[in-house]
Tab-separated table of C-alpha atoms in Angstrom:
chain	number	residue	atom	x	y	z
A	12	UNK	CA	61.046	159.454	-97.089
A	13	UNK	CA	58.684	160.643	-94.598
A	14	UNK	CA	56.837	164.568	-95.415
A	15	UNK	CA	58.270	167.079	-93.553
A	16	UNK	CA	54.298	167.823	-92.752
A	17	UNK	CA	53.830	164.815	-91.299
A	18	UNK	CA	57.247	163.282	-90.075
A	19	UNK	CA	57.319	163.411	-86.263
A	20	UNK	CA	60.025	162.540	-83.251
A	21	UNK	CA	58.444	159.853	-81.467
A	22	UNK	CA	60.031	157.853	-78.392
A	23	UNK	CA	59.228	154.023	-78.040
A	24	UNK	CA	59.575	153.431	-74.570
A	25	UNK	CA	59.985	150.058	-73.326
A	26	UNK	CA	60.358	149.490	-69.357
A	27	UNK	CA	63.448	147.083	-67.975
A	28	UNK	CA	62.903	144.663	-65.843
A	29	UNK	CA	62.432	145.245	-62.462
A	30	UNK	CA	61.492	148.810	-63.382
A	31	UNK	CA	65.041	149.720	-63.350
A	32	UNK	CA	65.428	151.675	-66.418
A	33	UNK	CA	63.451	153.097	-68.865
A	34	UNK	CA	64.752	152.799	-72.260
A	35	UNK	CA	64.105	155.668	-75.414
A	36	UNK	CA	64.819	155.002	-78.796
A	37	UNK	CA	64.221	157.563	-81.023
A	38	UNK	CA	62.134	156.926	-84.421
A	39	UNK	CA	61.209	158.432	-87.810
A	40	UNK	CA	57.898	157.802	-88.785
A	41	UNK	CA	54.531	158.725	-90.297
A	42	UNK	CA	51.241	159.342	-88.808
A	43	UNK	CA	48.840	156.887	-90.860
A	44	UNK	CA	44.902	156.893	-90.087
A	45	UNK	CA	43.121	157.644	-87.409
A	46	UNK	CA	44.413	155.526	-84.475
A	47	UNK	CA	47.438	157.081	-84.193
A	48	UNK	CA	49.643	154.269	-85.278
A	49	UNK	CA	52.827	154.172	-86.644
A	50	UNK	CA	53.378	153.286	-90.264
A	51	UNK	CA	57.066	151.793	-90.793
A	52	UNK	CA	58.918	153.178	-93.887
A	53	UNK	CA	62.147	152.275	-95.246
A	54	UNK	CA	64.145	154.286	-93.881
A	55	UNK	CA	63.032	154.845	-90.274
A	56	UNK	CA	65.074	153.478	-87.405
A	57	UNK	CA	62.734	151.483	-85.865
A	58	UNK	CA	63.833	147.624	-85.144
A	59	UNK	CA	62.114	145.010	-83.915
A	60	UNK	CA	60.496	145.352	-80.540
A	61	UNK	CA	62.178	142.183	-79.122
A	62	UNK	CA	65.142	143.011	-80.604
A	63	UNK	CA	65.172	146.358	-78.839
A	64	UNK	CA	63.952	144.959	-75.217
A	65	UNK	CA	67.256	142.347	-75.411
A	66	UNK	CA	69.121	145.194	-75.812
A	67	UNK	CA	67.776	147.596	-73.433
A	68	UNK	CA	68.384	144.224	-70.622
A	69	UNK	CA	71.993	144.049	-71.939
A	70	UNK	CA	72.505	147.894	-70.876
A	71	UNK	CA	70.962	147.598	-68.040
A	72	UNK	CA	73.441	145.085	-67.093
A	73	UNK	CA	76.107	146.875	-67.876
A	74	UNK	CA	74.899	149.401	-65.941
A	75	UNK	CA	74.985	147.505	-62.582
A	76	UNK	CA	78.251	145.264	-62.679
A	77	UNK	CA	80.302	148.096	-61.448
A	78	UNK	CA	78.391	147.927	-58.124
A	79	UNK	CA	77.997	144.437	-58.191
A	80	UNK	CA	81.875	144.292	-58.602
A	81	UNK	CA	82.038	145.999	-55.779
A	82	UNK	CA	80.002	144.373	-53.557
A	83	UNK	CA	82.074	141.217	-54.522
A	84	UNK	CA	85.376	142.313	-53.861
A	85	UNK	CA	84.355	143.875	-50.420
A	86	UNK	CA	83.257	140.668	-49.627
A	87	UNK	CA	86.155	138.780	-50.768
A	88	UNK	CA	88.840	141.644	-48.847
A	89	UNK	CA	86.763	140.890	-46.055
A	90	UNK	CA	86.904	137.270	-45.883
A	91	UNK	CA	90.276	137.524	-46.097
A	92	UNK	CA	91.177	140.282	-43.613
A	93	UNK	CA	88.893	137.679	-41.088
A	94	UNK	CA	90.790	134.312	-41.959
A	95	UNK	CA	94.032	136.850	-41.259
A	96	UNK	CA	92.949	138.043	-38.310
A	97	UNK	CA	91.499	134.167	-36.862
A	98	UNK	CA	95.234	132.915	-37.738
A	99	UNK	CA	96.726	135.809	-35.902
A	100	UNK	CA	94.346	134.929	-32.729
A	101	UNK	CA	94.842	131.401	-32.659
A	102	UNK	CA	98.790	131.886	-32.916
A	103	UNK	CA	98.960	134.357	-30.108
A	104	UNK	CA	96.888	131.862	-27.824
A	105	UNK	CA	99.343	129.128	-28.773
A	106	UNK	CA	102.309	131.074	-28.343
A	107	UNK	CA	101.551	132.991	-25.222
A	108	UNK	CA	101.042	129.548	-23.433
A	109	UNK	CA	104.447	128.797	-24.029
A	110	UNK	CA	106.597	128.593	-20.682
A	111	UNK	CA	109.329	130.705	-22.137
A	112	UNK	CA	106.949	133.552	-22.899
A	113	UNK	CA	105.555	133.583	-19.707
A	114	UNK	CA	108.495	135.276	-17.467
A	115	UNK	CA	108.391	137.814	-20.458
A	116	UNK	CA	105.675	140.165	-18.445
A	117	UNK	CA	105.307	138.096	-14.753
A	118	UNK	CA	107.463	137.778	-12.220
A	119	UNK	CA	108.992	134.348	-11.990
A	120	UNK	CA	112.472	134.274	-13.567
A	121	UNK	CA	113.163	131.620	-10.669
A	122	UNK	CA	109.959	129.149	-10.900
A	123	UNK	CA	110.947	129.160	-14.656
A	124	UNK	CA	114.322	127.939	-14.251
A	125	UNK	CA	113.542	125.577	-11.709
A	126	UNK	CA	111.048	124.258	-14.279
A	127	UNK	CA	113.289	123.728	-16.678
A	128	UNK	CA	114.962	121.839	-14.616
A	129	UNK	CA	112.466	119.352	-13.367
A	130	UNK	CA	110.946	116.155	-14.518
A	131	UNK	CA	107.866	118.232	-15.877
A	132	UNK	CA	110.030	120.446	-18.624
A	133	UNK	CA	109.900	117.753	-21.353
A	134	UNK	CA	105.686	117.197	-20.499
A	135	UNK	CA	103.936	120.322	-19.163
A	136	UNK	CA	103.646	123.762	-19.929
A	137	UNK	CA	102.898	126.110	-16.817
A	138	UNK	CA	99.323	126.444	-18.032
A	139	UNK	CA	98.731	122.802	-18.000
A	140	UNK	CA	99.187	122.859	-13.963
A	141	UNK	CA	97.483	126.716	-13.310
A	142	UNK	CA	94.956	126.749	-16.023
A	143	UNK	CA	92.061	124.346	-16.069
A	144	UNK	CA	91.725	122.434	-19.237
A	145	UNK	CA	89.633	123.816	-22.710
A	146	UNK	CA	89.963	126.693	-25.049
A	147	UNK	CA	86.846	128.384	-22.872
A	148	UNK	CA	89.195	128.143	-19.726
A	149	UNK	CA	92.403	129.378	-21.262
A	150	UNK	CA	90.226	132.359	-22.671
A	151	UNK	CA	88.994	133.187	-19.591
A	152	UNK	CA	92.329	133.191	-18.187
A	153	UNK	CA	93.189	135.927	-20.194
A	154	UNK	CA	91.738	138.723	-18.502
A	155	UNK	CA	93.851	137.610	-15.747
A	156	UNK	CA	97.036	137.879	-17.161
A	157	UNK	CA	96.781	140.734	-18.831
A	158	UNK	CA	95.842	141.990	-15.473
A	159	UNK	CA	99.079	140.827	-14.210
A	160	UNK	CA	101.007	142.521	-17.555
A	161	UNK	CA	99.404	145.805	-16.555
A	162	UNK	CA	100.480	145.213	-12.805
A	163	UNK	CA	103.876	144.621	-14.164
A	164	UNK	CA	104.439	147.912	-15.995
A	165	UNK	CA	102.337	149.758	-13.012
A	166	UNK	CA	103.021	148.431	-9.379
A	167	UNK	CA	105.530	147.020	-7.240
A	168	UNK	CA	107.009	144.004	-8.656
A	169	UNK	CA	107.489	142.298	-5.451
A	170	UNK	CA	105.624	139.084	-4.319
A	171	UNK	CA	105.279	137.198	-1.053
A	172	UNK	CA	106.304	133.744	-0.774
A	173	UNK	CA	103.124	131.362	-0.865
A	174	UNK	CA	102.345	128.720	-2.674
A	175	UNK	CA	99.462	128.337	-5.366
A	176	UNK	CA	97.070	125.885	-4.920
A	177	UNK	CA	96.980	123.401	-8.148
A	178	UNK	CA	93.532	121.449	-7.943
A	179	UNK	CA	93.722	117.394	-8.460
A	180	UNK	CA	91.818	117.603	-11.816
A	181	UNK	CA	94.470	118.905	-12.797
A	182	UNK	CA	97.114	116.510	-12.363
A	183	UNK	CA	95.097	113.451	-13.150
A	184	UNK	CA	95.114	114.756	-17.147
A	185	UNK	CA	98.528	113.727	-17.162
A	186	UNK	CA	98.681	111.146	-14.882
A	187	UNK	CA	95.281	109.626	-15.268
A	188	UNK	CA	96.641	105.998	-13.949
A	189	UNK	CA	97.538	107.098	-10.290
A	190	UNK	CA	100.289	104.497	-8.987
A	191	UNK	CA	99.117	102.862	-6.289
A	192	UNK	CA	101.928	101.542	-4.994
A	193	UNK	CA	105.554	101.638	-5.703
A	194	UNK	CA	107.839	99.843	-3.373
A	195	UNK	CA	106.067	101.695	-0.534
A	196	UNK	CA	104.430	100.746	2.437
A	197	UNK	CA	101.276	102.721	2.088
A	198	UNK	CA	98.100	102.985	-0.779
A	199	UNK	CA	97.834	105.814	-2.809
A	200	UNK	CA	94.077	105.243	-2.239
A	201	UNK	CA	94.012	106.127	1.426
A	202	UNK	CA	95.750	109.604	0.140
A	203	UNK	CA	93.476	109.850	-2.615
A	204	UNK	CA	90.579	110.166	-0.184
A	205	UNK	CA	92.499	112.749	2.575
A	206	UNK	CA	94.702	114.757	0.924
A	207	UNK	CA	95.805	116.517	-2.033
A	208	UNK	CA	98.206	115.297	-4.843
A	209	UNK	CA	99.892	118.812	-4.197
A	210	UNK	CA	100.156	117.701	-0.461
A	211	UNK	CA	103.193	115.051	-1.310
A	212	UNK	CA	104.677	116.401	-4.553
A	213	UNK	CA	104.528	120.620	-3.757
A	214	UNK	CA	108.020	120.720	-5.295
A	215	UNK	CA	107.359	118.150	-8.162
A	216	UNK	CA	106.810	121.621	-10.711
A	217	UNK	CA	109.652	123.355	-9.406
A	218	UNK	CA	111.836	124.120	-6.073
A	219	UNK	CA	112.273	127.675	-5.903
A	220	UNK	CA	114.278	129.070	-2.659
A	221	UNK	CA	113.733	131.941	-0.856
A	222	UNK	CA	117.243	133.571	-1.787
A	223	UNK	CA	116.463	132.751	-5.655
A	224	UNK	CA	113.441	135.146	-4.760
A	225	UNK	CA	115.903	137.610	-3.403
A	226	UNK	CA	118.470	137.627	-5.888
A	227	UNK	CA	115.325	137.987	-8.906
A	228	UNK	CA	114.151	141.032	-6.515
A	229	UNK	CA	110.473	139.837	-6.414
A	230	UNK	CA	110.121	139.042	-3.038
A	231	UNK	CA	108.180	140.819	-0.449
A	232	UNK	CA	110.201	140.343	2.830
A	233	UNK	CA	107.956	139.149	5.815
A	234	UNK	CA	104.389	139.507	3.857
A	235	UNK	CA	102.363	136.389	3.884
A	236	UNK	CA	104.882	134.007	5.562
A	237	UNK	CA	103.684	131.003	7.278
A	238	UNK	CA	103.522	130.492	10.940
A	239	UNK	CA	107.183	128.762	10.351
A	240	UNK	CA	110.360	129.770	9.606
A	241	UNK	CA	111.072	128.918	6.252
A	242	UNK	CA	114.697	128.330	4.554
A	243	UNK	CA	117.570	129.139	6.661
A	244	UNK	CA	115.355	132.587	7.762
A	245	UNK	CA	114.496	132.854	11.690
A	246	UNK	CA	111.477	132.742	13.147
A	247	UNK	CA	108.555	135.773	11.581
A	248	UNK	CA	107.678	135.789	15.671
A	249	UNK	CA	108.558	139.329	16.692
A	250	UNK	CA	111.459	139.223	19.196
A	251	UNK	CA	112.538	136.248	18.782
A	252	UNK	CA	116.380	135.219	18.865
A	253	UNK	CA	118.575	132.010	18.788
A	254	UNK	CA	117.136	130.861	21.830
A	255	UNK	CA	116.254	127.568	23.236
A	256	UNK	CA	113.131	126.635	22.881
A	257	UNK	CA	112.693	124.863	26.531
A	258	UNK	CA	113.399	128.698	27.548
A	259	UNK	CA	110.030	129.907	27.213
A	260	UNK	CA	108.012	126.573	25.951
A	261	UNK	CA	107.363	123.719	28.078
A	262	UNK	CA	107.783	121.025	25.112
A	263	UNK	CA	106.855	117.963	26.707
A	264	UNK	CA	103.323	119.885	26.877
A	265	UNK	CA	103.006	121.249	23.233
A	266	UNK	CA	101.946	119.983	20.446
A	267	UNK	CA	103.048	120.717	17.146
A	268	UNK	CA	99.997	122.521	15.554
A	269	UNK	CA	100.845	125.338	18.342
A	270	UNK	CA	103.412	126.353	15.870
A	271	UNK	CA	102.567	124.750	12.339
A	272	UNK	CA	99.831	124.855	10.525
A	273	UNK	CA	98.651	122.228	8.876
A	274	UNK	CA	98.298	121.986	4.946
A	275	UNK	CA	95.226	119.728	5.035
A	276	UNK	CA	92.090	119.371	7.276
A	277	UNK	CA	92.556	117.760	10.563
A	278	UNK	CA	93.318	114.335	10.936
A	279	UNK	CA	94.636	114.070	14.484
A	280	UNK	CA	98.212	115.352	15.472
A	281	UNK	CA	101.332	116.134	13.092
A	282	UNK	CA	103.566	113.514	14.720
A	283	UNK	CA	101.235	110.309	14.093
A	284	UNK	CA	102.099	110.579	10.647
A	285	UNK	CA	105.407	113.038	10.594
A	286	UNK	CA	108.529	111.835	11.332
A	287	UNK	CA	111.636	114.746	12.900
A	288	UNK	CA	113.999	115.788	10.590
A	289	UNK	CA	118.042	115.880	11.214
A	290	UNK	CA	117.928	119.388	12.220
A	291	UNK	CA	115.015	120.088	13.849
A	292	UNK	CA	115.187	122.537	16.640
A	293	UNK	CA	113.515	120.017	19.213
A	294	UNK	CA	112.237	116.037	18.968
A	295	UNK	CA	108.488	116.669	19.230
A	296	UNK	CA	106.455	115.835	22.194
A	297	UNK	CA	106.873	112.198	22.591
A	298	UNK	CA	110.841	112.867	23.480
A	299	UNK	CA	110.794	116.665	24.244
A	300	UNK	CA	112.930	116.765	27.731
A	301	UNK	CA	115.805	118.103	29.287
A	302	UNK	CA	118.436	116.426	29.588
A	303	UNK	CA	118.075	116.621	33.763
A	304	UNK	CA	114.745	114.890	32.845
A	305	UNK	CA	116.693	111.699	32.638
A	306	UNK	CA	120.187	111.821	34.134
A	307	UNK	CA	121.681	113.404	37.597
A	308	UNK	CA	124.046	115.823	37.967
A	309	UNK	CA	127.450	114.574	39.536
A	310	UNK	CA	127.643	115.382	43.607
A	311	UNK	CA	131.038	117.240	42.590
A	312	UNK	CA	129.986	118.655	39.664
A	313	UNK	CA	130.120	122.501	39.684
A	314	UNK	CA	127.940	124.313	39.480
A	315	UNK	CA	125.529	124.492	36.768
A	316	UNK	CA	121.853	126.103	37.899
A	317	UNK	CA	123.403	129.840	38.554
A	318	UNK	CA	122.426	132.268	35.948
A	319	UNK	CA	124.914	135.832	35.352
A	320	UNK	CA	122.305	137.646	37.584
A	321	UNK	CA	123.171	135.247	40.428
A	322	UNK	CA	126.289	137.239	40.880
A	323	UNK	CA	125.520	140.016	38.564
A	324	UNK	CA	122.505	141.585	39.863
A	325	UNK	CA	121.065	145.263	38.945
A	326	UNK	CA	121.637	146.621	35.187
A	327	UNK	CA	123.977	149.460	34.382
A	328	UNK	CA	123.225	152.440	34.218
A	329	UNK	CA	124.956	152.772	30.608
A	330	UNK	CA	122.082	149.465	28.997
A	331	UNK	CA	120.667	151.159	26.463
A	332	UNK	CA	117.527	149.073	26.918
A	333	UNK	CA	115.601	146.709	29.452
A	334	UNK	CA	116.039	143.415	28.437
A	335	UNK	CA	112.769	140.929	28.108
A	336	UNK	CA	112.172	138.374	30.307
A	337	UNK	CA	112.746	135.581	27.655
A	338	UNK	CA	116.270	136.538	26.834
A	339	UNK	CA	119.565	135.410	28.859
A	340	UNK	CA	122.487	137.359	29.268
A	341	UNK	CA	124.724	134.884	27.259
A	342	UNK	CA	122.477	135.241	24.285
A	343	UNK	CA	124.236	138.472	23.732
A	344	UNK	CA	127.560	138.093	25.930
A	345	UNK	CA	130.438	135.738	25.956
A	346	UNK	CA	130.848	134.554	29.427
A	347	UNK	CA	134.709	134.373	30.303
A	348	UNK	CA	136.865	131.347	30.040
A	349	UNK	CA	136.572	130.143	33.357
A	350	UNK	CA	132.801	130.431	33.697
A	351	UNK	CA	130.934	127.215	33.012
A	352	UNK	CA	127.975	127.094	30.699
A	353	UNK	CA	124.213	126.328	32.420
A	354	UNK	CA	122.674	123.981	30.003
A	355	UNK	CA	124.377	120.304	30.054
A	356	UNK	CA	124.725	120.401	26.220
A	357	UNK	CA	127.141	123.153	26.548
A	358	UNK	CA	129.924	121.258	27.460
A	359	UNK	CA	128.294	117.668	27.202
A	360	UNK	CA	128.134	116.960	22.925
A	361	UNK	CA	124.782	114.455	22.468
A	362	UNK	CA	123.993	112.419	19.113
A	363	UNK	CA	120.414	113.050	19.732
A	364	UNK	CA	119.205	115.629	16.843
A	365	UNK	CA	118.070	117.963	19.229
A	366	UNK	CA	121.580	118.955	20.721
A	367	UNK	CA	122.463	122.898	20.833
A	368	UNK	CA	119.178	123.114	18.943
A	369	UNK	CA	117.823	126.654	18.226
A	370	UNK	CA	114.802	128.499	16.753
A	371	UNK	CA	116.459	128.668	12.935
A	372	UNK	CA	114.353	125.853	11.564
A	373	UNK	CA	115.497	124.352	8.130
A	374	UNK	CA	112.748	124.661	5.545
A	375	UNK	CA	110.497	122.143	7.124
A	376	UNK	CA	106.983	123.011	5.230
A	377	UNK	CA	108.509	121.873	1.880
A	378	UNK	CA	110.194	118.311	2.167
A	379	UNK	CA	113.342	118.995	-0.081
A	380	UNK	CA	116.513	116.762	0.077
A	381	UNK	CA	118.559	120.085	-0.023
A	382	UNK	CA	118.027	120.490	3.482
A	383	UNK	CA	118.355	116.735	4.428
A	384	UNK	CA	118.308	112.874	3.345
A	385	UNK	CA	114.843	112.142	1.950
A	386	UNK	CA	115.375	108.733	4.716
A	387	UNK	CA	115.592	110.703	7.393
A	388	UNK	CA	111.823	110.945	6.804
A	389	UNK	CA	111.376	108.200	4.468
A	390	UNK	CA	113.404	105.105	5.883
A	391	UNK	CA	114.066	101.911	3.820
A	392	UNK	CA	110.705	100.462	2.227
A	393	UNK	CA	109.328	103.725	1.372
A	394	UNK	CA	109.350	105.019	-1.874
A	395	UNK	CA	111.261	108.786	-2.209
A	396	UNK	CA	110.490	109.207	-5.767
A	397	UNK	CA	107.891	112.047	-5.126
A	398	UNK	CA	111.269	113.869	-2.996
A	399	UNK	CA	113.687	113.094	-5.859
A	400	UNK	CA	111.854	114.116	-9.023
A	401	UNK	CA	110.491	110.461	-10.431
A	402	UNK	CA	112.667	107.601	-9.759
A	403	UNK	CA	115.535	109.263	-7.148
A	404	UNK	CA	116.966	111.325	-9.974
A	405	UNK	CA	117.798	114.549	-8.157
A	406	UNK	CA	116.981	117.922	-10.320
A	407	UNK	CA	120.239	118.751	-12.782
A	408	UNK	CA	122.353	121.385	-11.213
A	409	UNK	CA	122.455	119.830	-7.452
């Protein structure tokens, strides 16, 4: 037992490592000699200094794993939340690159069912033919259709008709071994070198008509037309009525780049490699004449070369407007009975394919088999299966 004189509260104080905590353990000792030092008894606390460090460490572990738990689990939530959020990315890229998703938010009900019905449905997704290839591409495309999304909820949903350009790139990933020849008379190589793949096989995606674009409501009457007619529509030229040509246009003189234009660079004139379809409104320059060109009237034929203002001269007072100089008076009235027409074809039926022939062109720009026989253009020894959908099988639905 320690005097009461000389008993004293002492601290041993023993620093943790790190200098993270400072550790007091009380003692009971006595004050022997002159150096201050403690004199151990048997009954004071004191233990073993080692003994007292290992357990000072021990608490000062125990002291940090709550934080340290923390830190662990925030890491392990957010690791997790990441990986979540990485899945959730990569299966919205996959899935909104799906055909059927994209007529979801843009407008092209029709392009999508004409896809689906077209050699390319069971091989190609609409991004593999308007998005260039990698995942940096089809990222960057995204801005772009959300864009379109936003234009969707916001603006006028209505379109004109045109046609997107699809660059060659992107047609050789699927069809890296171009066919050079298939029962035709000419080498894919020459085209290869002059021309787009798009130039030949336009409808190969899908073959949309204008009145599929009219039923959907998306299209933009008369905005961004070509310079021809296309479908069964008449001519975008202001004015203009079912007229012939020959009326206003010496043909014989024209050429046909005064009223197409061309898809591709110049390579001399339309006709050296273009062929006249069925229903044409004229045989191009080579056989564009009357038919007084080539054959004589009768001496007792009647007469022919009098127009209504031959015997009908003046207008009436009651015309509600003054007629232009390019329209005849039988474009808008029946003549009577006994009155007998002033063009040869009127009475005189012709096989050529320019008989009664007017300015409602059939859809010319795109070569479809819906407006005539693919060998009208393509006769015997040259391949149609570009027209036909791969092999002369003809779209389902036809």
């Amino acid at each position: 037992m320690c005097s009461i004189r000389t008993r004293l509260r002492h601290s041993v104080n023993q620093r943790a490592p790190f200098g993270a905590l400072a550790v007091v353990a009380p003692c009971d000792c006595r004050l022997s000699g002159p150096d201050n030092g403690y004199a151990r008894n048997d009954r004071c606390r004191c233990r073993d200094l080692g003994a007292l460090v290992k357990s000072a460490v021990d608490s000062a572990s125990e002291v940090r794993s709550p934080r340290a738990g923390r830190s662990r689990r925030a890491w392990i939530t957010g690791s997790v939340v990441g990986a979540v959020l990485l899945a959730l990315l990569g299966g919205s890229l996959v899935y909104t690159e799906r055909s059927s998703f994209c007529p979801a938010c843009h407008e092209m009900q029709p392009y999508y069912t004409a896809w689906q019905a077209s050699g390319h449905a069971s091989e190609a997704q609409c991004v593999d033919c308007h998005v260039d290839a990698g995942i940096i591409a089809h990222l960057a495309h995204k801005p772009t259709a959300l864009k379109e999304v936003w234009d969707h909820f916001t603006k006028d949903n209505r379109f004109p008709n045109y046609s997107v350009a699809v660059p060659d790139g992107r047609c050789v990933r699927c069809h890296p071994k171009v066919v050079k020849k298939i029962g035709a008379r000419f080498d894919h190589a020459l085209h290869e070198k002059k021309g787009r793949c798009q130039d030949c096989h336009a409808i190969t995606g899908h073959l949309v008509t204008l009145e599929a674009l009219r039923t959907a409501g998306i299209l933009k009457e008369g905005a961004g037309m070509p310079a021809i007619p296309t479908g069964a529509t008449p001519s975008t030229a202001a004015g203009h009525k079912k007229v012939v040509c020959q009326q206003c246009h010496d043909q014989a003189k024209m050429k046909c780049s005064q009223c197409h234009q061309a898809p591709h660079d110049d390579r001399g004139e339309c006709s050296d490699c273009h062929k006249t379809g069925e229903k044409f409104v004229f045989v191009h320059p080579s056989t564009a004449v009357d038919c007084a060109s080539c054959h004589k009237k009768p001496a007792k034929h009647p007469a022919t070369t009098a127009s209504c203002t031959t015997c009908h001269s003046g207008g009436g007072k009651s015309w509600a407007f003054v007629h232009p100089k390019s329209t005849k008076c039988a474009d808008c009235h029946k003549a009577p009975a006994n009155h007998y027409g002033t063009d040869c074809t009127r009475c005189h039926k012709t096989t050529v394919p320019f008989a009664n022939a007017t300015l409602n062109h059939p859809r010319t720009a795109e070569h479809s088999y819906r407006s005539f026989a693919c060998v009208k253009c393509h006769p015997s020894g040259y391949a149609t299966a570009s027209c036909t959908c791969h092999g002369g099988r003809p779209p389902s639905g036809d």
